[in-house]
Short mmCIF file of C-alpha atoms in Angstrom, two decimals:
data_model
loop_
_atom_site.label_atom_id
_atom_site.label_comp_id
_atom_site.label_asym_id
_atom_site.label_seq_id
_atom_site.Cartn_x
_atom_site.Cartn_y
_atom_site.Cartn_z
CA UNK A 210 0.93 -8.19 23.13
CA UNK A 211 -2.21 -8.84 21.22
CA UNK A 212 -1.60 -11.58 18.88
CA UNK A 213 -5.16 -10.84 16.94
CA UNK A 214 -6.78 -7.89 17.48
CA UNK A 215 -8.76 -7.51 13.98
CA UNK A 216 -9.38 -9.77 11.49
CA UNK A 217 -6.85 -9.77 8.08
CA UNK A 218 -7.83 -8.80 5.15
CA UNK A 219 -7.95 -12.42 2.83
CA UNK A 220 -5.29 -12.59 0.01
CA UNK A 221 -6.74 -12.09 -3.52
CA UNK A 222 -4.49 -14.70 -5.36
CA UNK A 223 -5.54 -16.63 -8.54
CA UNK A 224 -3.76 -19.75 -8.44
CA UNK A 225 -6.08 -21.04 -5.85
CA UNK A 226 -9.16 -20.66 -8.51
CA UNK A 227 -9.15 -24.49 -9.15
CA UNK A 228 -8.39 -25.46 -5.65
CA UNK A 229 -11.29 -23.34 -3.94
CA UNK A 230 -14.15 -24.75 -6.80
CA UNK A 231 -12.71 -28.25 -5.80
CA UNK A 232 -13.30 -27.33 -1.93
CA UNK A 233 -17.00 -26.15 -2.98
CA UNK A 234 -17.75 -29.65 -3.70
CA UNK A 235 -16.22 -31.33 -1.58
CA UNK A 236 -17.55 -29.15 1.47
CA UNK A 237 -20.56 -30.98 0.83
CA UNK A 238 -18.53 -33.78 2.73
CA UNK A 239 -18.47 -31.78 5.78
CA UNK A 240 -20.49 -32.70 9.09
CA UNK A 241 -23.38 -30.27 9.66
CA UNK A 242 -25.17 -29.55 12.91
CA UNK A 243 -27.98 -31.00 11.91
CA UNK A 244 -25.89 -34.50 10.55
CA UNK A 245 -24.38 -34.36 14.34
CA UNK A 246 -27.57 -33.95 16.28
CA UNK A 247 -28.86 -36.99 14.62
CA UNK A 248 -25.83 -39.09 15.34
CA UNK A 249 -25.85 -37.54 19.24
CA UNK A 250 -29.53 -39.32 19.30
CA UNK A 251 -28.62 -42.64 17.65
CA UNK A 252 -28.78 -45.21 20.13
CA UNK A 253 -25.81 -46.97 19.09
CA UNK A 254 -22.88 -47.21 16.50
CA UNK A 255 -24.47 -49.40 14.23
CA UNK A 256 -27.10 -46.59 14.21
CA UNK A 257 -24.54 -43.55 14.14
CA UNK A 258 -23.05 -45.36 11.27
CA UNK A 259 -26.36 -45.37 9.13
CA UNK A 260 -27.07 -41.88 9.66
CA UNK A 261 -22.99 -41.07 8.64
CA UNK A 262 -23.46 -42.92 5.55
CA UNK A 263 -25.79 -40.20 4.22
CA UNK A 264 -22.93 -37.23 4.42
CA UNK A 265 -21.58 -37.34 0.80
CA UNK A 266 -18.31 -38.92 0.13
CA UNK A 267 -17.57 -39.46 4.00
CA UNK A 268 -20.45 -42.17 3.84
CA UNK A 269 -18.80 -43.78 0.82
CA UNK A 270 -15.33 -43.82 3.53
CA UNK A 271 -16.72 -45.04 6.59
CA UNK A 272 -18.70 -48.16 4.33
CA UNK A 273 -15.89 -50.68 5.26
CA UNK A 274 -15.28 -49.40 8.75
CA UNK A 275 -15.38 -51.68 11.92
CA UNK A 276 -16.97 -52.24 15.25
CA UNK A 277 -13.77 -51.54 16.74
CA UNK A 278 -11.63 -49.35 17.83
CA UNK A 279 -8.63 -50.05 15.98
CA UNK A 280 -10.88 -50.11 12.31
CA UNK A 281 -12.66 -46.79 13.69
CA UNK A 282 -8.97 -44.73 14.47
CA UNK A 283 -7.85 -46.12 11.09
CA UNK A 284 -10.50 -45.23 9.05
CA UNK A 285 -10.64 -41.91 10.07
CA UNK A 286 -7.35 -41.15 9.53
CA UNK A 287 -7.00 -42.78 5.83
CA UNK A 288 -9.74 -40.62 4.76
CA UNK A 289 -8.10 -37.16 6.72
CA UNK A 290 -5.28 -38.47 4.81
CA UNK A 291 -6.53 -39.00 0.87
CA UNK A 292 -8.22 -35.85 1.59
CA UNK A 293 -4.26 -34.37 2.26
CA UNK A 294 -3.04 -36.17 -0.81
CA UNK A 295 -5.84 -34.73 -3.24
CA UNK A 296 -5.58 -31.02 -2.02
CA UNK A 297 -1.45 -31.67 -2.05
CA UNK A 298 -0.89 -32.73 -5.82
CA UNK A 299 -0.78 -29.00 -6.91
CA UNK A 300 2.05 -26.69 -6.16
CA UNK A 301 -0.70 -24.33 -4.70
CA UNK A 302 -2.35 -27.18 -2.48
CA UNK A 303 0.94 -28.72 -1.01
CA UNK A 304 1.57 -25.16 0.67
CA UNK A 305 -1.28 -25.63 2.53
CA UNK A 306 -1.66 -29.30 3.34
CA UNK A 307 2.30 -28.87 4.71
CA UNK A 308 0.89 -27.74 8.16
CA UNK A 309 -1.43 -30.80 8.28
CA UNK A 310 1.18 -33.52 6.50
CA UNK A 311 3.52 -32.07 9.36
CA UNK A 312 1.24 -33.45 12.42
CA UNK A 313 0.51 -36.79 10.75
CA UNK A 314 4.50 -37.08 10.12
CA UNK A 315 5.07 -36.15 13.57
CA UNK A 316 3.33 -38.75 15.24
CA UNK A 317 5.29 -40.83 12.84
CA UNK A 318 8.35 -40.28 14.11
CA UNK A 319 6.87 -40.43 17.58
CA UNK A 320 5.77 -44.24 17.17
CA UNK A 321 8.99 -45.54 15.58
CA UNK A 322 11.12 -43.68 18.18
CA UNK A 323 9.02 -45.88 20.73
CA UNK A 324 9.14 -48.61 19.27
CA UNK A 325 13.05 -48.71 18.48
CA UNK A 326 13.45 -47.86 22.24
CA UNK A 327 10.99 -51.10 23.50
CA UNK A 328 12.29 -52.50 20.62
CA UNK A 329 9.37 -53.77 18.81
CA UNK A 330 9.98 -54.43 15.27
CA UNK A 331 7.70 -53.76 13.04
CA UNK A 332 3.83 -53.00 13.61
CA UNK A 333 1.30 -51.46 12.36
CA UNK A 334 1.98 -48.73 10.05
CA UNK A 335 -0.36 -45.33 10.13
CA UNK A 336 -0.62 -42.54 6.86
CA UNK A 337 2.44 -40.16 6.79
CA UNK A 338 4.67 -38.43 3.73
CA UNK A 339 7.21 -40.67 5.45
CA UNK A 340 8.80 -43.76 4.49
CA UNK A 341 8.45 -46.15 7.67
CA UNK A 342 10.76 -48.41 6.61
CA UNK A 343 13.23 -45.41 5.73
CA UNK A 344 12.33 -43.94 9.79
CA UNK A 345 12.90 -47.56 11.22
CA UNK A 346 16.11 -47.99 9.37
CA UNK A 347 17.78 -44.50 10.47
CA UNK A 348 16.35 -45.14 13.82
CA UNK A 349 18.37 -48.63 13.92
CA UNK A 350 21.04 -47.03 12.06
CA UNK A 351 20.62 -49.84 9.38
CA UNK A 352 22.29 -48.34 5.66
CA UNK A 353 22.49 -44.85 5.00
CA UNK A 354 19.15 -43.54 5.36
CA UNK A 355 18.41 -39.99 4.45
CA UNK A 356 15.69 -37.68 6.40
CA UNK A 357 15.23 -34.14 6.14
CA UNK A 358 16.53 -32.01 8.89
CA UNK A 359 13.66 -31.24 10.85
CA UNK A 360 12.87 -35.45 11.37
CA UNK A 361 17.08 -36.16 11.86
CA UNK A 362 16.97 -33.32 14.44
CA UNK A 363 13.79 -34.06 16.38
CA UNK A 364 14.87 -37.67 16.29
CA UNK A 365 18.55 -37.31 17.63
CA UNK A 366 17.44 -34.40 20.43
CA UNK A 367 14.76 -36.64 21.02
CA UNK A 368 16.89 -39.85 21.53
CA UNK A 369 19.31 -37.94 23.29
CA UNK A 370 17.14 -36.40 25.76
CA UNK A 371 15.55 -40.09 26.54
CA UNK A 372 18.94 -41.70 27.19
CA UNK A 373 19.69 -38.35 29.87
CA UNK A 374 16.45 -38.92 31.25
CA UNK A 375 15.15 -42.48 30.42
CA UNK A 376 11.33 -40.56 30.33
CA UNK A 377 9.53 -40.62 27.30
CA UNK A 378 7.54 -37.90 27.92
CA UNK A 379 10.69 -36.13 27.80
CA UNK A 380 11.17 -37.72 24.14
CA UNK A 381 8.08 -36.31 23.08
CA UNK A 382 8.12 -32.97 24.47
CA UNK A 383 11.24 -32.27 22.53
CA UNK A 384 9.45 -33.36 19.22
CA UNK A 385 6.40 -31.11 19.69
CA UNK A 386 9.12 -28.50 20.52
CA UNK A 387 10.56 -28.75 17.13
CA UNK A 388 6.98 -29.63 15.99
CA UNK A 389 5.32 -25.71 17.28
CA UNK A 390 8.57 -24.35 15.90
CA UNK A 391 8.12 -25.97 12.82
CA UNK A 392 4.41 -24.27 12.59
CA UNK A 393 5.87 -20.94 13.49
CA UNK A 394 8.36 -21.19 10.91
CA UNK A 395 5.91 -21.65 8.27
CA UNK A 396 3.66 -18.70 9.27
CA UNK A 397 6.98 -16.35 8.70
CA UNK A 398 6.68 -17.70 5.19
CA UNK A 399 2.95 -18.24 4.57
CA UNK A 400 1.72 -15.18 1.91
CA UNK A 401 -2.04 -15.07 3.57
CA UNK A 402 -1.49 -12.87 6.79
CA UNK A 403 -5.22 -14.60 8.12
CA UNK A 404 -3.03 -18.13 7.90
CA UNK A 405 -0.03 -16.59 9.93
CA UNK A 406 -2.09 -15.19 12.32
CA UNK A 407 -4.19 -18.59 12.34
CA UNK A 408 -0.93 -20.61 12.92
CA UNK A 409 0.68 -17.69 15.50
CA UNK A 410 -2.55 -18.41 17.62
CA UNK A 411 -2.32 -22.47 17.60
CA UNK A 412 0.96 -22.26 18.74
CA UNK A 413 0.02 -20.21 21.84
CA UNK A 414 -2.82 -22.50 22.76
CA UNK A 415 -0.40 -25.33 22.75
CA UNK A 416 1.46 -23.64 25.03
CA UNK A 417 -1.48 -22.92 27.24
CA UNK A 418 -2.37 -26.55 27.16
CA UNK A 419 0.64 -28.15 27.70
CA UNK A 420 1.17 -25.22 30.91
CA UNK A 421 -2.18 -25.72 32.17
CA UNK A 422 -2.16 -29.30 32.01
CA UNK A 423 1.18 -29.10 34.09
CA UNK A 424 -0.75 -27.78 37.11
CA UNK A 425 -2.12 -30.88 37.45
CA UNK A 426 -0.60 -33.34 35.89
CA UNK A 427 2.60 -32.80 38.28
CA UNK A 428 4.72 -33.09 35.22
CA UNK A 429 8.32 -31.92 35.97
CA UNK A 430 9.51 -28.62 35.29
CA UNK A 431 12.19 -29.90 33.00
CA UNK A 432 9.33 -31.01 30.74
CA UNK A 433 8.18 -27.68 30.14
CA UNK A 434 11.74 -26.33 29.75
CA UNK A 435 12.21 -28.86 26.96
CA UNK A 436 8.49 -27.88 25.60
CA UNK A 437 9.37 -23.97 25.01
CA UNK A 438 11.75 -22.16 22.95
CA UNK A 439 12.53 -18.81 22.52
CA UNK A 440 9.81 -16.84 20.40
CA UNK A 441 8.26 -13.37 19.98
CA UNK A 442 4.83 -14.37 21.08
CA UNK A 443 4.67 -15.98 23.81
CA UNK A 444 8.27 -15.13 26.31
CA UNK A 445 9.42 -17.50 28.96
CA UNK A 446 8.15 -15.20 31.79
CA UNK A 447 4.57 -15.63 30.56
CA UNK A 448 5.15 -19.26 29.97
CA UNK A 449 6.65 -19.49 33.62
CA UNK A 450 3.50 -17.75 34.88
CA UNK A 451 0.81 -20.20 32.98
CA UNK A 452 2.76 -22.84 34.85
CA UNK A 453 3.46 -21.51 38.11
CA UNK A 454 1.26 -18.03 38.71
CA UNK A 455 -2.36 -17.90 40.45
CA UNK A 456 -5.22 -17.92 38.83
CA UNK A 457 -5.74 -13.96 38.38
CA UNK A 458 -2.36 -13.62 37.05
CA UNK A 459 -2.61 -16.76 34.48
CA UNK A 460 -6.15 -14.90 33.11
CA UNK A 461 -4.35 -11.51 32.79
CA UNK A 462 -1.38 -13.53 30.63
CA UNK A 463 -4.10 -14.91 28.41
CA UNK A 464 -5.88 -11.63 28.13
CA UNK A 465 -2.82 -9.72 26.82
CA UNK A 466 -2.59 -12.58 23.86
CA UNK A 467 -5.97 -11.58 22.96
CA UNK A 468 -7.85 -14.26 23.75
CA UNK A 469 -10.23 -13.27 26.66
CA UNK A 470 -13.15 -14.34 25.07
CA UNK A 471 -11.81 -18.33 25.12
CA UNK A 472 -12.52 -19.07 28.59
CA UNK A 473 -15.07 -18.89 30.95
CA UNK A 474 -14.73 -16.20 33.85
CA UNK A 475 -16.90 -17.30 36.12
CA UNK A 476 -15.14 -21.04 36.13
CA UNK A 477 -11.73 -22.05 37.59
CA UNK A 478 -8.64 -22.69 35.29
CA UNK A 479 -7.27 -25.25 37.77
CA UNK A 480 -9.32 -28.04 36.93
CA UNK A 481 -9.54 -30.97 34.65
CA UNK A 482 -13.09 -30.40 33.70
CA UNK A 483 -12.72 -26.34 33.56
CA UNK A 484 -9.53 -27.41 31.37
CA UNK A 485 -11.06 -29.98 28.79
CA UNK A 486 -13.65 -27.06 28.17
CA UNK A 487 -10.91 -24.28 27.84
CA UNK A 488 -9.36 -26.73 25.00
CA UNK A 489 -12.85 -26.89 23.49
CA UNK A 490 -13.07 -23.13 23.72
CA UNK A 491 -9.33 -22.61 22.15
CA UNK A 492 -10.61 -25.35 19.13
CA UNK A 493 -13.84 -23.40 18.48
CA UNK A 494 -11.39 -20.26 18.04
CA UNK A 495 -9.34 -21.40 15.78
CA UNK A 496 -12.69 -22.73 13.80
CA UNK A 497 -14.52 -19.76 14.05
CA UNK A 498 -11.53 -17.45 12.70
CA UNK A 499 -10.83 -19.45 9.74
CA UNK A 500 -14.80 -19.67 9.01
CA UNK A 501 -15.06 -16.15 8.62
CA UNK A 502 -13.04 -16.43 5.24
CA UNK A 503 -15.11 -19.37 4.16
CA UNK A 504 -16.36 -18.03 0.82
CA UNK A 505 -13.61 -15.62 -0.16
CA UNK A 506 -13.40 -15.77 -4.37
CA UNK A 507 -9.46 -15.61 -4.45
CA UNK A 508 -6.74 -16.61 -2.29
CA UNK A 509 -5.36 -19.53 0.19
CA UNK A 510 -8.20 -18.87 3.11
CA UNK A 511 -10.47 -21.17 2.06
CA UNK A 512 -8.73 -23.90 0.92
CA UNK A 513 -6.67 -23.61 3.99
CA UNK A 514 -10.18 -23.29 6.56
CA UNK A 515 -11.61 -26.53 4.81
CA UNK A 516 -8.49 -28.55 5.37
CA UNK A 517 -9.08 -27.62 9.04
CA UNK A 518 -12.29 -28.07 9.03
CA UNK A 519 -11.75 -32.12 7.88
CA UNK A 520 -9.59 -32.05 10.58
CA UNK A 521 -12.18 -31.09 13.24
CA UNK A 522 -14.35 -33.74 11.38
CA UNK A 523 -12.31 -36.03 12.24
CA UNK A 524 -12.04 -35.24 15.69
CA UNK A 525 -16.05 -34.78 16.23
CA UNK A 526 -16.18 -38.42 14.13
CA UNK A 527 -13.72 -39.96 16.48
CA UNK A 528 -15.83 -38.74 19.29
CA UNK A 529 -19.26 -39.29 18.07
CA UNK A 530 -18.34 -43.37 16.85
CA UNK A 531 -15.62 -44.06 19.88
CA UNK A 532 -18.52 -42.61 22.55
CA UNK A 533 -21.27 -44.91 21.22
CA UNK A 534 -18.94 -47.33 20.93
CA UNK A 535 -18.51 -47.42 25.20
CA UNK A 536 -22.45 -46.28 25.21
CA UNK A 537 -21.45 -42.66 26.57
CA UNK A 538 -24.81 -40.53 26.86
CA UNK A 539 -25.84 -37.83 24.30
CA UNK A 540 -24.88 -35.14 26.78
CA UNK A 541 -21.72 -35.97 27.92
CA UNK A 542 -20.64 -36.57 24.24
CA UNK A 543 -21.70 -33.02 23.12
CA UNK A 544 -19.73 -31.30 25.64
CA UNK A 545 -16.97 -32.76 23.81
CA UNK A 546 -17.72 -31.92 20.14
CA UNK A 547 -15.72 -28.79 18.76
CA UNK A 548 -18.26 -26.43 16.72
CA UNK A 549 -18.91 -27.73 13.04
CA UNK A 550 -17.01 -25.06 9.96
CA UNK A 551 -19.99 -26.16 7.76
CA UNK A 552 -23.20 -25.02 8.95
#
């Protein structure tokens, strides 16, 4: 099955007039190549922070930010996150911002359900539509706390599977189950078929991660049985041979997705290194596709590729301030930048 063989045509829809002149401004927020060569050549984060602090509105977010770790991961993420709240305050925007809300919610639920089962109260608390005191009192079981079904699912399988097992990783691979079914549920509903197909394609690269990174990782076979579910894009034989078949046969499974063009032929899959530049590959993808709709008039596509596009930001940010941070060289650091939507 090819998942994308030609692009969609965009959605000519209206109600994302206001939404998609908003975007045109604040594009000019966006990282450029030229903004990330110059921060690849600073000579340290100090100096990477200078040249960031010309990129309209991100410089005016990154003023306060830290020479550490812990004030680098948070800044990023508060300003991925007012970013989510702007676009989500219309009917039209919280459509599209759902997808994104979903993965900061996620990792929510992840930390609490740690937490509760080390039992460390309190902590720090990260951005998420989520009340944490509501997720640490149903995770305790303290009142009569209310969460919506996918959260009270993913939590109780998730529980439930760690008390079988006593391996978190177990925990976790049930929430990004429910998480990638989540994301497939949406694209049934989603009115832009570029979107669906957008969302149809991240789920399949998650599951060529996660089976890649299986090989070897040596992670138990019961992890990736608690990873998949049933779908029509991706079956459990193909899934079985990502995990399990040689290399010719797992290149022949990604072929008939569609995605040939993601990895490098004349490299091997089984590797680490070959691996970390698949993912980059699969990222660029994703980047690229959504690009291509980048100054459509009418419709979700934009609106939908910028809020993507922040989120690669905020990856490439995280890479560029993190790497100087531990003095990584310029080279080493680009190999690990995904492709900027803003050029």
């Amino acid at each position: 099955m090819k998942t994308i063989t030609e692009k969609p045509r965009a959605v000519r829809n209206s109600a994302y007039t206001y939404l998609i002149g908003r975007i045109r401004v604040l594009e000019k927020g966006l990282l450029s190549g030229k903004i990330v060569e110059s921060a690849l050549r600073a000579e340290d984060l100090d100096q990477v922070k200078r040249v960031l602090s010309e990129v309209p509105f991100l410089g005016e977010s990154l003023q306060g930010i830290g020479n550490t770790l812990q004030s680098i991961d948070e800044t990023l993420n508060s300003h991925y996150w007012e970013t989510l709240r702007e676009i989500g305050r219309s009917r039209a925007g919280k459509k599209l911002t759902a997808f994104f809300v979903l993965g900061f919610d996620t990792n929510a639920l992840k930390l609490v359900l740690k937490r509760q089962i080390a039992q460390v109260r309190g902590g720090k608390e990260y951005p998420s539509s989520l009340s944490w005191t509501t997720l640490t009192r149903f995770m305790s079981g303290e009142g009569r706390e209310y969460l919506p079904d996918f959260f009270r699912l993913a939590a109780e399988g998730a529980l439930a599977i760690f008390e079988n097992t006593g391996n978190v990783q177990m925990l976790e691979a049930e929430i990004d189950r429910r998480y990638l079914q989540e994301a497939l549920n949406m694209a049934k509903v989603i009115e832009s078929p570029v979107i669906k197909n957008w969302l149809i394609a991240y789920v399949l690269f998650a599951f060529i991660r996660a089976a890649l990174r299986a090989r070897f990782q040596e992670r138990k076979n019961d992890f990736l049985q608690t990873l998949y579910f049933k779908n029509p894009f991706i079956k459990q034989e193909a899934f079985h041979e990502l995990v399990t078949g040689t290399e010719e046969k797992v290149r022949e499974t990604i072929d008939d997705f569609g995605f040939s063009d993601v990895f490098d032929r004349e490299a091997t899959l089984f590797d680490p290194v070959a691996l970390a530049e698949l993912e980059r590959s699969m990222d660029n993808y994703l980047i690229r596709f959504i690009r291509a709709y980048r100054m459509a008039a009418f419709g979700p596509e934009p609106v939908f590729g910028y809020l993507y596009a922040r989120c690669t930001d905020t990856r490439n940010l995280r890479i560029l301030l993190e790497g100087k941070f531990f003095g990584i060289g310029e080279a080493e650091l680009k190999r690990k930048l995904r492709e900027s939507y803003y050029e």
